Short mmCIF file of C-alpha atoms and ligand atoms in Angstrom, two decimals:
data_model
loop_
_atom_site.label_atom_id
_atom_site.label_comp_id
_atom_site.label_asym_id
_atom_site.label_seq_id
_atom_site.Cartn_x
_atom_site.Cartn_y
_atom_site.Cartn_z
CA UNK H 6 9.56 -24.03 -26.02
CA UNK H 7 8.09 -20.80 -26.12
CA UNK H 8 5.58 -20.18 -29.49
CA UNK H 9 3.27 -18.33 -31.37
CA UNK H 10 0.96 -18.81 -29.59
CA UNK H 11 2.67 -17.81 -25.93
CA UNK H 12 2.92 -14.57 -27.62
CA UNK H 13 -0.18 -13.53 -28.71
CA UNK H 14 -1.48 -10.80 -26.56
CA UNK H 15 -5.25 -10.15 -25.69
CA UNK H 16 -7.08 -7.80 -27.34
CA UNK H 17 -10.89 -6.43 -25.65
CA UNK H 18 -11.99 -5.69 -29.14
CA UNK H 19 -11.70 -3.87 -32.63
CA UNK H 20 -9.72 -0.29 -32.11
CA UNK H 21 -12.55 2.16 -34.09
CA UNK H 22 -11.63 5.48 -32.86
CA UNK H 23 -8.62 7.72 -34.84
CA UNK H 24 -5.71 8.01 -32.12
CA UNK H 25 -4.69 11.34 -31.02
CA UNK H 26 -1.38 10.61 -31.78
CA UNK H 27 -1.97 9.39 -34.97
CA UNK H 28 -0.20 12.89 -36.59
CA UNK H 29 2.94 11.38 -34.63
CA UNK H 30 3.17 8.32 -36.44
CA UNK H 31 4.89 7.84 -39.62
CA UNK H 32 3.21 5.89 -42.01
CA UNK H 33 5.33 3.88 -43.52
CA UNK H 34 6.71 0.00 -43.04
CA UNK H 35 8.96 -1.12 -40.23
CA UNK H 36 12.65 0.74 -40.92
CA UNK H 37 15.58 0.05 -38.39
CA UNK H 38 14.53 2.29 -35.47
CA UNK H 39 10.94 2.10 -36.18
CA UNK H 40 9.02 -1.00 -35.65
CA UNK H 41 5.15 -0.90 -37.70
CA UNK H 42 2.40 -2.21 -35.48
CA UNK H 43 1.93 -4.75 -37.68
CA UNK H 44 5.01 -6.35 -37.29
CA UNK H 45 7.11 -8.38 -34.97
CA UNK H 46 10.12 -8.62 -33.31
CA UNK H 47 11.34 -11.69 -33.27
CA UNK H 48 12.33 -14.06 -29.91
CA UNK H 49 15.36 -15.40 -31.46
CA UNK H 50 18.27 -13.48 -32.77
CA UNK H 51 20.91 -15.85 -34.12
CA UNK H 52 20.96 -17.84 -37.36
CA UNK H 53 21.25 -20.94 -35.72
CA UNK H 54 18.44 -19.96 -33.08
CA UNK H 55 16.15 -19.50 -36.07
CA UNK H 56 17.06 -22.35 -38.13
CA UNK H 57 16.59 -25.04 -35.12
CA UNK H 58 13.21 -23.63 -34.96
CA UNK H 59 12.35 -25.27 -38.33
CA UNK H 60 9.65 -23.60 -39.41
CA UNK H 61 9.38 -20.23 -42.33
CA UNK H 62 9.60 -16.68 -41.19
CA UNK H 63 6.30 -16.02 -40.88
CA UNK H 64 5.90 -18.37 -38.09
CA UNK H 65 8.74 -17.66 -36.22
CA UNK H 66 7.85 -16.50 -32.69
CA UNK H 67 7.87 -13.06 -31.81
CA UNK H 68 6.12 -10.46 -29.64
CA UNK H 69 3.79 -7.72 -30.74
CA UNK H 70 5.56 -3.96 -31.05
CA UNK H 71 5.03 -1.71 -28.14
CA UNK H 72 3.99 1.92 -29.35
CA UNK H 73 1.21 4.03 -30.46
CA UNK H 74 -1.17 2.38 -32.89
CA UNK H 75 -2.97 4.53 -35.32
CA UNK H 76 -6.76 3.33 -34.10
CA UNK H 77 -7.27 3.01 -30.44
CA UNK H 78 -10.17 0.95 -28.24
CA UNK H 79 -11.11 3.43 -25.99
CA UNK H 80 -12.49 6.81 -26.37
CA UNK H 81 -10.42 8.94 -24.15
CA UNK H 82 -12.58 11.47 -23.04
CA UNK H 83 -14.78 8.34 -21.49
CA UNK H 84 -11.87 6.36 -20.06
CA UNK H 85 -11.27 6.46 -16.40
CA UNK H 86 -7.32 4.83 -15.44
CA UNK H 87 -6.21 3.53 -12.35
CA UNK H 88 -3.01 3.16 -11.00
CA UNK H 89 -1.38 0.79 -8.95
CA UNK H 90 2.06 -0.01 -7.20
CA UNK H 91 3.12 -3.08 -5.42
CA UNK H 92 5.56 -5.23 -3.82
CA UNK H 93 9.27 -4.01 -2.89
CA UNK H 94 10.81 -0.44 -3.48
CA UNK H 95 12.59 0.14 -6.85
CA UNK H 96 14.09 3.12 -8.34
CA UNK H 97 12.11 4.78 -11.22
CA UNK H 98 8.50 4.00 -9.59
CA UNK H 99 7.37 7.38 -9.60
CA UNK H 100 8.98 8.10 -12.96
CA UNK H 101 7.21 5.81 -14.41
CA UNK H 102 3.67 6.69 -12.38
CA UNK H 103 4.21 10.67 -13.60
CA UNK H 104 4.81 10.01 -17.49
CA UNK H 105 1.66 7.52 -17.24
CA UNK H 106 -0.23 10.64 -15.71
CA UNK H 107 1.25 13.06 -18.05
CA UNK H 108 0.81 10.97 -21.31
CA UNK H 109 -2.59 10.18 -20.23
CA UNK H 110 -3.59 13.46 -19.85
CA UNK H 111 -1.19 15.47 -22.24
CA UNK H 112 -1.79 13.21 -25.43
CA UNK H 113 -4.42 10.43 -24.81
CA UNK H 114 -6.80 13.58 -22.95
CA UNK H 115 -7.41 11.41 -20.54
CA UNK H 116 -9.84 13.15 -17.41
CA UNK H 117 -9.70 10.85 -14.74
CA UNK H 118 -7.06 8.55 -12.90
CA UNK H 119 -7.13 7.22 -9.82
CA UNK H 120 -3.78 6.37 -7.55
CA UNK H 121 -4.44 3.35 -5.34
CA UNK H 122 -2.21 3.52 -1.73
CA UNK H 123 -0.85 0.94 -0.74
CA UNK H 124 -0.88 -1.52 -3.40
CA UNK H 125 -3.45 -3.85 -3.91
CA UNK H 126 -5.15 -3.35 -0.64
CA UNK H 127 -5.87 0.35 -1.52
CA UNK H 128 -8.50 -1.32 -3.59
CA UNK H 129 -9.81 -3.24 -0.34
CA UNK H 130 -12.71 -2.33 1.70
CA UNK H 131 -11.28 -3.89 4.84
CA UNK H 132 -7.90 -1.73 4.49
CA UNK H 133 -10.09 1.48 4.23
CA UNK H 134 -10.20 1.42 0.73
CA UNK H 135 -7.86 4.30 -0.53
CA UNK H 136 -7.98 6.46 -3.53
CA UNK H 137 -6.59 9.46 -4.72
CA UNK H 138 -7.24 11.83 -7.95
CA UNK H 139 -3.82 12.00 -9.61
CA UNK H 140 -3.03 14.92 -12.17
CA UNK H 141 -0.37 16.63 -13.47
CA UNK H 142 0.15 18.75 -11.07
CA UNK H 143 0.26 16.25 -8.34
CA UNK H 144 2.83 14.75 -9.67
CA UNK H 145 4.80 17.64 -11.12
CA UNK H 146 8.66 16.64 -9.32
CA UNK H 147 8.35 13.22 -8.07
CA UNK H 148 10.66 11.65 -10.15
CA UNK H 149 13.65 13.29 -7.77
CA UNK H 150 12.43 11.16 -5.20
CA UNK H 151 13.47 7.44 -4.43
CA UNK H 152 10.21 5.25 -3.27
CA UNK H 153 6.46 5.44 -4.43
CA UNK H 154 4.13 8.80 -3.85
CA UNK H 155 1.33 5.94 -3.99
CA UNK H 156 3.00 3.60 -1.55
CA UNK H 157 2.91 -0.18 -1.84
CA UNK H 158 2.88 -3.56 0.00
CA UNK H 159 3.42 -7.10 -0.47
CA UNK H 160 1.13 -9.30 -0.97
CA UNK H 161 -1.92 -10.50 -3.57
CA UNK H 162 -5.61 -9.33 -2.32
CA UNK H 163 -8.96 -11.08 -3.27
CA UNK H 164 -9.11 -10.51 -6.87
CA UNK H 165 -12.92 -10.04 -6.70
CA UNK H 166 -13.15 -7.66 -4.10
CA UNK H 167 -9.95 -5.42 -6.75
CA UNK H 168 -12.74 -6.10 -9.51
CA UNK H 169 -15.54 -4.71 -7.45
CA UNK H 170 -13.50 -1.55 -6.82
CA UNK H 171 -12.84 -1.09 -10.34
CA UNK H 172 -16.69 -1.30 -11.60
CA UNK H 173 -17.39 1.11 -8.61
CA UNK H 174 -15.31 3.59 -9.74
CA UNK H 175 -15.94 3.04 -13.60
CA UNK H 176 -12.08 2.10 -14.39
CA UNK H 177 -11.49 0.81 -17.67
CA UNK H 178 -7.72 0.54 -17.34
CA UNK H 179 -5.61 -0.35 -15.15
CA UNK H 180 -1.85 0.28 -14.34
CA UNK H 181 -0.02 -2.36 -12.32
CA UNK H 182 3.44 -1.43 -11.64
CA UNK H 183 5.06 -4.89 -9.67
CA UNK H 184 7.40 -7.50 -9.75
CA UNK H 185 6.18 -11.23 -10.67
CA UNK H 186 3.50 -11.71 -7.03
CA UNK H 187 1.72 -8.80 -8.18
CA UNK H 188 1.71 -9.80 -12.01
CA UNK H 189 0.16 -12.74 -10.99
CA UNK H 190 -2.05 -10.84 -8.86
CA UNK H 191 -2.84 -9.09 -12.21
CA UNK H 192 -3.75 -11.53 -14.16
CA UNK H 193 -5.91 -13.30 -11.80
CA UNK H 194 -7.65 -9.77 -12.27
CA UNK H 195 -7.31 -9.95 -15.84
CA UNK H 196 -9.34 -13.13 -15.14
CA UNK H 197 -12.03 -12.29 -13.31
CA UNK H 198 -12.97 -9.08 -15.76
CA UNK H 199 -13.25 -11.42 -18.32
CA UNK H 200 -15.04 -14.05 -16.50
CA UNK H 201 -17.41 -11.26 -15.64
CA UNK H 202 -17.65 -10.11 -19.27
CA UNK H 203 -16.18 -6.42 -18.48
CA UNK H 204 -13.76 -5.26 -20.84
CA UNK H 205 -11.18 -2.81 -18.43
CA UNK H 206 -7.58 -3.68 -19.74
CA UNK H 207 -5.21 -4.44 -17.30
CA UNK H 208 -1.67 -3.78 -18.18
CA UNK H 209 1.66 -4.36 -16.14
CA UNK H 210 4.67 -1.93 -16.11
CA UNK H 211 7.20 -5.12 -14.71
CA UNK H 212 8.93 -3.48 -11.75
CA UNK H 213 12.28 -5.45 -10.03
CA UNK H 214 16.26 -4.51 -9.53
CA UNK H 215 16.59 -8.30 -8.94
CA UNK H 216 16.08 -8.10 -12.73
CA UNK H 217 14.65 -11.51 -13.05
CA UNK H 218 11.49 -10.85 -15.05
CA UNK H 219 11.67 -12.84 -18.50
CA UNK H 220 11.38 -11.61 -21.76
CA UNK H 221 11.75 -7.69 -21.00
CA UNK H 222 15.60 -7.60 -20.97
CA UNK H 223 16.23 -5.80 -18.26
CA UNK H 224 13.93 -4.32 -15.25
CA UNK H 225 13.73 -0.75 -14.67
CA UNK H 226 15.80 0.38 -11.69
CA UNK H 227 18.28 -2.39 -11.92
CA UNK H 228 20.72 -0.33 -13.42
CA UNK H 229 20.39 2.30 -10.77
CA UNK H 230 20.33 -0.10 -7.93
CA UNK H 231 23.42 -1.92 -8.79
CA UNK H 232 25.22 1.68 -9.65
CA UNK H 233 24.72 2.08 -6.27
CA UNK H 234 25.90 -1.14 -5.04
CA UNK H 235 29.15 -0.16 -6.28
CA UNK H 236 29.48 2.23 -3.64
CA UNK H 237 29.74 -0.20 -0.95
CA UNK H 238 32.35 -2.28 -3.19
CA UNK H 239 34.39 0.71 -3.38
CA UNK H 240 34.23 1.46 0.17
CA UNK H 241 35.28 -2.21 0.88
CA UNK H 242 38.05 -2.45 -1.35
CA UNK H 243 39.42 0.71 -0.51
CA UNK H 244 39.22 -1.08 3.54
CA UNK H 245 40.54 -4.31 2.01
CA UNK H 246 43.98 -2.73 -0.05
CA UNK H 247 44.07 -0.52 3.69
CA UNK H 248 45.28 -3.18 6.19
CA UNK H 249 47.17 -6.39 6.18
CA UNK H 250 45.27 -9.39 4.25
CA UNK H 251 42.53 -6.93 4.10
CA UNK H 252 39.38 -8.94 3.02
CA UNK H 253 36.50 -6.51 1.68
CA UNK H 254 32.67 -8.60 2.14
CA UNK H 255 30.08 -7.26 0.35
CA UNK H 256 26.16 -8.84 0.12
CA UNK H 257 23.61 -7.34 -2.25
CA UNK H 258 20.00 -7.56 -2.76
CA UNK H 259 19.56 -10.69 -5.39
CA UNK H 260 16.82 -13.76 -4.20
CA UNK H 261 17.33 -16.06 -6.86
CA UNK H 262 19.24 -13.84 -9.80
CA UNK H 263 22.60 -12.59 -9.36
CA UNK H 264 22.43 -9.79 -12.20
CA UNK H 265 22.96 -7.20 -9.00
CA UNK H 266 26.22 -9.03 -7.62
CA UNK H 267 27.55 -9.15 -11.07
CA UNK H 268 26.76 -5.52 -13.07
CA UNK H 269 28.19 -4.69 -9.03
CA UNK H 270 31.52 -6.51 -9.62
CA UNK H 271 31.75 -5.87 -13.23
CA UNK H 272 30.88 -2.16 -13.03
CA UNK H 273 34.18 -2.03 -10.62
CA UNK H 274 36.68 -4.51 -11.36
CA UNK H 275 37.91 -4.89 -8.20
CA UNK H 276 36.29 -8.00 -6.93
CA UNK H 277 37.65 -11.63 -6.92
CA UNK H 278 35.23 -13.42 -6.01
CA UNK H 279 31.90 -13.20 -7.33
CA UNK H 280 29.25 -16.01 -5.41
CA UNK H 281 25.80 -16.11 -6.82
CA UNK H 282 22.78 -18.15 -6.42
CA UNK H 283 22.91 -19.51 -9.77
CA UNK H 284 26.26 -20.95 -9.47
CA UNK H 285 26.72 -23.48 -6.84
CA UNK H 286 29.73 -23.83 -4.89
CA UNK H 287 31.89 -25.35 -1.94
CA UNK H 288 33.04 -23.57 0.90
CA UNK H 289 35.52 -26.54 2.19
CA UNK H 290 37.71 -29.15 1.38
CA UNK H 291 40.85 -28.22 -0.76
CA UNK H 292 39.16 -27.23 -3.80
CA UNK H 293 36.58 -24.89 -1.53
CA UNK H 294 35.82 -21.43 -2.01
CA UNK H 295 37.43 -20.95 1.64
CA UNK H 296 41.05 -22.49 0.38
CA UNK H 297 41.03 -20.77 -2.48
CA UNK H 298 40.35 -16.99 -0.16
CA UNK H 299 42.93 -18.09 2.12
CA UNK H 300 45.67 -18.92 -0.72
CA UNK H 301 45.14 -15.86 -2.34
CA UNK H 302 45.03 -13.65 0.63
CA UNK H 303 48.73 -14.93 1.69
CA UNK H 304 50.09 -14.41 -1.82
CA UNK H 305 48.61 -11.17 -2.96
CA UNK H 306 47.89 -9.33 0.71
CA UNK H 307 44.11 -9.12 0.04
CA UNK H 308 40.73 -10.17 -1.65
CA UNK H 309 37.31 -8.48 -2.56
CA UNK H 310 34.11 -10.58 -2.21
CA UNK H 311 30.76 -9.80 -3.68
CA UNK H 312 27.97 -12.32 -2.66
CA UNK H 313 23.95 -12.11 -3.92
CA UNK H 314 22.19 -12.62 -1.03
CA UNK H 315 19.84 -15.53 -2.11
CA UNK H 316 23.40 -17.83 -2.43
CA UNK H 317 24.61 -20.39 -0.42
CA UNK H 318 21.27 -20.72 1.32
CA UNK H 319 22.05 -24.78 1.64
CA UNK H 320 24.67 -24.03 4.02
CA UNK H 321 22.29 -22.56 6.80
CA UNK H 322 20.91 -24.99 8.48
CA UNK H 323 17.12 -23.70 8.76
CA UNK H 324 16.80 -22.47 5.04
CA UNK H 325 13.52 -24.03 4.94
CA UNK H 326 11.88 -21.40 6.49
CA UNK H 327 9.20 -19.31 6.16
CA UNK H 328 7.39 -16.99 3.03
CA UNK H 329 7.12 -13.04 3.04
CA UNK H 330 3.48 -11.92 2.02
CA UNK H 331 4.63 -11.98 -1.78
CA UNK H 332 5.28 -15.96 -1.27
CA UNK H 333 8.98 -15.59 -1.61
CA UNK H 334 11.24 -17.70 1.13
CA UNK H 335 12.85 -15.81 3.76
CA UNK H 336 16.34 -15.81 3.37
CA UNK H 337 18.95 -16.76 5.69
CA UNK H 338 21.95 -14.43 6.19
CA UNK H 339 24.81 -16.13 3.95
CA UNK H 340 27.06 -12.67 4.14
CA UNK H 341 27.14 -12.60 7.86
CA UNK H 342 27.32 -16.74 7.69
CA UNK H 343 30.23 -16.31 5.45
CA UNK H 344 32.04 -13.47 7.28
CA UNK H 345 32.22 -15.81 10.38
CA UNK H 346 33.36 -18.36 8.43
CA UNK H 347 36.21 -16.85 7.05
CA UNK H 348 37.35 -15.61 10.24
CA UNK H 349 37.25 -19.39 11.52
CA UNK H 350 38.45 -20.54 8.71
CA UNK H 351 42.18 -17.99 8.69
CA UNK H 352 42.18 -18.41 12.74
CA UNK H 353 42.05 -22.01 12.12
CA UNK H 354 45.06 -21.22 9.58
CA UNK H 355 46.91 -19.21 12.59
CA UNK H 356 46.40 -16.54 9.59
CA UNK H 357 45.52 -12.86 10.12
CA UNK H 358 42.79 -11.57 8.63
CA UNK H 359 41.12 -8.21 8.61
CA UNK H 360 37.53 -8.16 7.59
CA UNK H 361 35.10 -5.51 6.87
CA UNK H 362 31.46 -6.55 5.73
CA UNK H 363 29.18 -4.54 4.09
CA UNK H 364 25.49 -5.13 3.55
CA UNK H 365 24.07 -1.92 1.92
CA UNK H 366 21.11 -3.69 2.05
CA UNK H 367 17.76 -1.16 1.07
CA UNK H 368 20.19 1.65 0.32
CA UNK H 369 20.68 0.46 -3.14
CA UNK H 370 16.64 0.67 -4.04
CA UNK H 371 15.21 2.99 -2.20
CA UNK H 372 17.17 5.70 -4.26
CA UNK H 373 15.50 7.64 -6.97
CA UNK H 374 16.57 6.51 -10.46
CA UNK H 375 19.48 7.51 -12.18
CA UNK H 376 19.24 9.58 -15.97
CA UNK H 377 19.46 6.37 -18.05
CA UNK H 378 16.48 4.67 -15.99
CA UNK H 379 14.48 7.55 -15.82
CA UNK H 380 14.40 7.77 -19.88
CA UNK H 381 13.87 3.77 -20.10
CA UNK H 382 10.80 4.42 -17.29
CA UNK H 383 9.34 7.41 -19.35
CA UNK H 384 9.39 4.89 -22.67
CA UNK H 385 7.92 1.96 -20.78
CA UNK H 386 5.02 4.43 -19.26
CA UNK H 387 4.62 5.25 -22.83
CA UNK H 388 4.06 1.80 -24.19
CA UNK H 389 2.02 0.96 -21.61
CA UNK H 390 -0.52 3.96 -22.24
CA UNK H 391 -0.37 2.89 -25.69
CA UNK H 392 -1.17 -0.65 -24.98
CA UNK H 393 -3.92 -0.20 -22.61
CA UNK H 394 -5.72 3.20 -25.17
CA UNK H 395 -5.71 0.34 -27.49
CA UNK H 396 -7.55 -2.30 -25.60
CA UNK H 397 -4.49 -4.49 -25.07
CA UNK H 398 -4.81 -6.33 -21.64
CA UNK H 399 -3.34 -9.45 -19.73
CA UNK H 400 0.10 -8.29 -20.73
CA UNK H 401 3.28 -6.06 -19.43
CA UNK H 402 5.32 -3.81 -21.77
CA UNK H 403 8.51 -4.64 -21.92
CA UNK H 404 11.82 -4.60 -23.73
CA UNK H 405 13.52 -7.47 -26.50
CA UNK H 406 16.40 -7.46 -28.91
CA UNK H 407 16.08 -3.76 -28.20
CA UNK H 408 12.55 -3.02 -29.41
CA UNK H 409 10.00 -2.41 -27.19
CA UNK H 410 7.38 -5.23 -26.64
CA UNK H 411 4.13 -6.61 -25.21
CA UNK H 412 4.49 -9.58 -23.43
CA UNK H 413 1.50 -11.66 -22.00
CA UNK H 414 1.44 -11.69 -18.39
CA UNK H 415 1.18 -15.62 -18.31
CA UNK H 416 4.41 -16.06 -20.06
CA UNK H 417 5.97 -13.01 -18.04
CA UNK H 418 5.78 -15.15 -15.28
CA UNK H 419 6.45 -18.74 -16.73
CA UNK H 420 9.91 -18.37 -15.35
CA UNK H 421 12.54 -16.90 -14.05
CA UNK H 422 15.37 -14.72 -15.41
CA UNK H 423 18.75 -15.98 -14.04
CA UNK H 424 22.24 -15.56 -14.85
CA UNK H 425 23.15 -18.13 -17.25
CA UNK H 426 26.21 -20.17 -15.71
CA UNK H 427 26.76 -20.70 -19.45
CA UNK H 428 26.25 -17.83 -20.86
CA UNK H 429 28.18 -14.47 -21.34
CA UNK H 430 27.50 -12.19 -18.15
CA UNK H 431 29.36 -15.09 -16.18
CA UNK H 432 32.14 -15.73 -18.35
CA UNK H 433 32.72 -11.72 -18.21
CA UNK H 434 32.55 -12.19 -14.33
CA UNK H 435 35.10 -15.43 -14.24
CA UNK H 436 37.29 -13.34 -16.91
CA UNK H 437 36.83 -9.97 -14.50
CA UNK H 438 37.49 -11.89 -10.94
CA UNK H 439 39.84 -14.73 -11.99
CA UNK H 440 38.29 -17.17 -9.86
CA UNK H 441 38.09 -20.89 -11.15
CA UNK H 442 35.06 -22.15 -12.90
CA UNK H 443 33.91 -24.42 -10.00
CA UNK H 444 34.73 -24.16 -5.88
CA UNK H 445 34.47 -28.20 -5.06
O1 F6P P 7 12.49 -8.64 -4.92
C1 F6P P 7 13.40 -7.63 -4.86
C2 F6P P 7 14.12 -7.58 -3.57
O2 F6P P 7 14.81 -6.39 -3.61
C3 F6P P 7 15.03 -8.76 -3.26
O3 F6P P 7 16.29 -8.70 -3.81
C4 F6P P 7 15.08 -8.74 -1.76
O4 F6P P 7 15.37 -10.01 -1.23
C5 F6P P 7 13.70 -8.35 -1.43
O5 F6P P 7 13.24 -7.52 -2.46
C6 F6P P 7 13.55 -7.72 -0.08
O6 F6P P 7 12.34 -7.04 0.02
P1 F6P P 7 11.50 -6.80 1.35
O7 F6P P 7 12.44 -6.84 2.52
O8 F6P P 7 10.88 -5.46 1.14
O9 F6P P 7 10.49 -7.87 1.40
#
């Protein structure tokens, strides 16, 4: 159970200096779009959430506000800022790399940030070590563009050798923009800057459109990625309601969380079947997902299927395989697995079937981000530059109950955000689809 204590975020010392943006800031308590940096927002939000806790308000867990404080750590004019993207592609990267630049410079009057290439190993002497002077100008437009201007890579680098970098260069901040590998990456930086009594903040912008960070809500980019996954289950539905027991087969991006599959299916109402990592399920026997197609197929002429990629990996038979850079499993192909199954499956039946597949694959995250992630990446830049000018580090800026929040990188990465087969989201998707509660 998650306390106190999981939330307090680290602090390099006392904030002396006046903020720049302390004209900005109203002055007075928290009111109910305004949240004083004093005060908390809370973990729970239901009565009975609060009351099993058992304890009085004022130790209720809850994270520190995101925001500009009034006194900052460092002086500006001194502070040098790196910035860092890693791991896969998501929409909204280089939004949120620009409004760090521009609030760094604009407000903060910030003189010097660096843009490591490559992720981490642009901080490595043996990758050639690269670095390059990012200002306003430089990166005036590249929000309209899908991918990173810095470019990235998988994979955690010796945390020593990213701490040498940083005390060659004089950085005081830095900027990591990843999913959980390079969040841990981070804080094993975090780590050794403390171990080796420097005091450079190190602050996460949390960066996936699998959307399974915990405690920020929701990821930047995931709402543009799975807008865009609704493409393909257009495109396949329009195939499926085209021919005779037309079956429309679409697999999106999703390792362990379905959030993609489902905003997908939600977003267009046409699917039936909704298969997720989270949810387990049979494919034969009676009471098997494959039954169930087959039955439907005959009585309403056709069926739309949206599966996350990362499900039904216990049905191919070498799914212990091997681990991507990052440390994540490589998946087996459960679309394609599934697609030949259902063709043995109605040929078996001596039933027709017409199926198209579609796997749109990196289409739906290599995209730049739509309007409403581009605002949420502009805000989360913001809190982050706020964070770090006031010596916050060890922590990612995030999003709860609304409000935005600073979350400790340890607990960031405690777990793992996953569709609750429980919760809300999936009833939506059972009451959406129609599909029964359990394929056994
Ligand atoms: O982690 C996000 C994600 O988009 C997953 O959904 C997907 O499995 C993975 O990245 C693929 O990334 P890559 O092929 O670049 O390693």
């Amino acid at each position: 159970m998650v306390t106190m204590a999981d939330e307090q975020v680290r602090t390099l010392g006392e904030c002396r200096i006046d903020s720049p943006l302390a004209a900005l800031l109203r002055t007075g308590p928290t009111t109910k779009h305004y949240v004083d940096e004093s005060d908390r927002v809370l973990l729970d939000d239901t009565v009975s959430l609060v009351a099993a806790r058992g304890v009085p308000v004022e130790e209720l867990p809850g994270f520190e506000p995101g925001g500009p404080r009034r006194k900052i750590f460092f002086d500006p004019s001194k502070t040098r800022v790196g910035i860092v993207t890693c791991g896969g592609l998501c929409p909204g990267l280089n939004d949120v790399i620009r409004a760090l630049v521009l609030e760094l410079t604009n407000h903060y009057g910030v003189r010097r940030i660096f843009g490591f290439r490559n992720g981490y190993q642009g901080m490595i002497a043996r990758y050639g070590r690269s670095v390059v002077d990012l200002d306003a100008s430089l990166v005036a437009g590249i929000n309209e563009y899908g991918g990173t201007i810095l470019g990235t890579s998988r994979g955690n680098q010796d945390p020593d050798e990213i701490v040498d970098c940083l005390e060659q260069l004089s950085v005081n901040v830095l900027f990591v923009i990843g999913g959980d590998g390079s969040m841990r990456g981070a804080l094993k930086i975090a780590e050794v800057v403390a171990e080796r009594g420097r005091r450079i903040a190190v602050v996460g912008v949390p960066k996936t459109i699998d959307n399974d960070i915990p405690y920020i809500e929701r990821s930047f980019g995931f709402q543009t990625a799975f807008a865009k996954a609704t493409e393909a289950i257009r495109a396949a539905h329009v195939e499926a309601t085209a021919f005779p027991n037309g079956i429309g087969l679409v697999q999106l991006m999703g390792r362990h969380s379905g959030f993609i599959a489902c905003y997908a299916a939600l977003a267009n109402n046409d699917a039936d079947y909704v298969l997720i990592p989270e949810v387990p399920f049979s494919l034969d026997g009676p009471g098997g997902f494959l039954a169930h197609l087959r039955a439907r197929v005959v009585s309403r002429g056709h069926a739309m299927i949206v599966v996350a990629e990362g499900a039904g990996q216990e049905f191919l038979l070498d799914s212990a395989s091997s681990l991507d850079a990052s440390g994540n499993v490589r998946l087996q192909d459960f679309g394609r697995y599934l697609r030949h199954r259902i063709a043995e499956d109605f040929a078996a039946a001596g039933v027709e079937a017409n199926l198209k597949y579609i796997d749109p694959s990196y289409t739906i995250r290599s995209v730049p981000a739509n309007p409403y992630d581009s605002v949420y990446c502009i805000r989360l830049a913001h809190a982050a530059v706020h964070a770090a000018m006031a010596g916050r580090t060890e922590m990612v800026v995030g999003r709860w109950r609304g409000r935005f929040v600073h979350v400790p990188i340890a607990l960031a990465i405690s777990s793992r955000n996953l569709v609750d087969p429980d919760g809300d989201l999936w009833m939506s998707v059972l009451e959406a689809t129609g599909q029964p509660p359990v394929f056994a």
